[in-house]
């Protein structure tokens, strides 16, 4: 019998990486990467198949994507439909897949004790899937629903437009996702059986020699290898040759073009693209990384800095996009202001001026060395991520890199090759550019329509002489290369933790602030996390204050951009963001230069001033965001209305937009001192920082804001500490709020069915969590896979500041919200019997799965800080929540879960509190009119959210109760 290839290959890994790796090739030529991590709480696997939508047969667009959907249903060994997904969900895992141009990726993770069976079920995807006729005809509707979701998405529309303007016979030109027309209507009209074509595509393309498998386990490498050989050796190997693209997708006809297109959302955007040599062929030299670092830079003298100073752009991205082994594009994406839109030619002229500057400056070794140093530090001190995401990343790397570089990929440019970088730079020429210009202002001024998404566009030629003219006319600015980066960390030493504490401790408190602190006792990285909540009672007391606080935080980020960009490049990130009760300052990354950045950020806040020219740029950006709210997916609109009903201090976006339109710079200048006049600072500092440093930081903050001669803040009065109150729905009542979809062109409707259960309580928490764990996959299977109500279908928990409930979310073109809500209730009635029929072993298995999920360790400092910060932010302060909930779970009986369901979830239960939000798309507008008059199966129809909110009792707030310190 043939045996697997156990040839040892050295795989380069990070200095801090304690995991073990092994490459092996099974007897069927399946190449495998094995990962052993004894510390993991989750096992994972991913299979990457070197076949994507570029391989779709002629006349069947979307077939590869459709096949990806179908493999989840059933297999010959496990014929019960949905049993794979059900097994994964009930054992603490998740599963998904995606189809790209040249590969399809399938993946899952699961609790460690049931990995072997999960892996066996997963392997059957690639050995003997069933793809029944009934499931095939149903799942076409899901693919179509996914397409309907994307129809009004600008990213999907513009991506397809770029593909449309390429060689018609080239795979890049194809429509990728599929629809009802491409997979049902058109094939039938041509006498094709889609299911037969599906099997044919599978048989021809799914060959073991085109697959790469990553298996991430807890056991040692030998055990994992034996498991893999046993489970995956039966995948057929037909020695299928790898798909290769037939050269470049663009001819001269598709180059030197200016494409005007009409987006769905407000705003203006430039996408400048060049066909280039794929960087994968020179990944150690990193030519695209070097160029994207410079063209995408935001420091003083950069292209973005100049465009921002002129008031023409708000964002800029640069880098390689849409790459394969045969072709690639380098893209510069610039988000324009209204003024920038009017100066489009100058913007493009400045871009080419900067490219010319790079050509004239030569390829700088010091810039490459600095970039290489940053990349090396990042690689060797990278945070652990979830096993499944890590496995996906590595499986994709396996398709294109040699085994030694599977973990590294292109993340470590190490060979300085001026010639290679110069060659890439020369490809960014005026001779082969494609300019895509998006704006609503082109509405009515285009003459073409892209066939799949209906995007209106027009094309004109842009000659090199025209662009040369734009360069000559562009402002004579001060473009120059970036300065050396002072934020690159030099001290990466680890500090001794003074105490091996498991939870944050209250290290310091005063009338002005409270400091929670936790040293790093788990991750051993030279990184820290700092979070500072400025609790300002004046920030959220009106819609106007809410909007002004938002502009205040955005202006601060704007002022700091060119300085702090260097920190970001070096792996030290910061943010200033509005929240419901003020604003938050966050810093996370290498601790070496963190104090320097923090002091600069705090200084900008303390000495805040309004620059009118920047105020109006921020106001314009924010206005467009508000105006684009109506283009959100209908389920997102329904979630917004749900929050508006439940959250006592949430302001409606229409009121905030109305206020925003009339705000002037002077309004913010008057508001900012009032905002900061009273504050309480909630601080959390964690990581590679000692207690004395943490205390020193907070003392510095107090000195800046509270103690100086010109200090901005005073402590809060006891009565001013902020609270977060949530509407308490009445027991035994079902509430209904209907709303028309805000975008009249959107055919999708949505329902959010919310059941409010309780205020934070460990025993009730675990009952709700266990119900959600057991019900999640059943709801998805029944409402999505069987009834095909809509691609977006989910059951999840909701936590509003310590008030817990459960949501069922469905978006659909098939049925209106009223009908969907009846189907949700029908599901819950059916589910009741499943709870009663569950065996004792099944119940214990679900309990143990939930316990394993709760005991899962945090993978990195950011994740740990996020968990503890939520307890601080909500005011619950239950740092040992996981341990206490596990203790409650261990005592829970099946009858208690059934009683909980009967009391709180069961339709018609006397304690049940439900709120249904229906958003009606244009296909169901007539139903909106009927349902608005009062559907009979609800207790209360909400006509006016704010009248309703004012009439309801509120839950007590956890936040603010213990904030006041004597």
Coordinates of C-alpha atoms in Angstrom, one line a residue, residues 14 190 221 443 456 622 640 740 800 811 814 853 921 925:
X14 CA 8.3 33.4 14.3
X190 CA -30.8 25.7 -23.1
X221 CA 2.1 15.9 15.1
X443 CA -26.6 60.5 -12.9
X456 CA -24.7 53.2 -15.2
X622 CA -20.4 63.0 8.3
X640 CA -31.3 50.3 14.2
X740 CA -40.9 51.2 5.1
X800 CA -27.9 45.9 25.9
X811 CA -33.8 39.4 5.2
X814 CA -39.5 36.0 -1.0
X853 CA -16.5 27.6 24.8
X921 CA -38.9 46.5 0.8
X925 CA -45.1 47.8 0.1

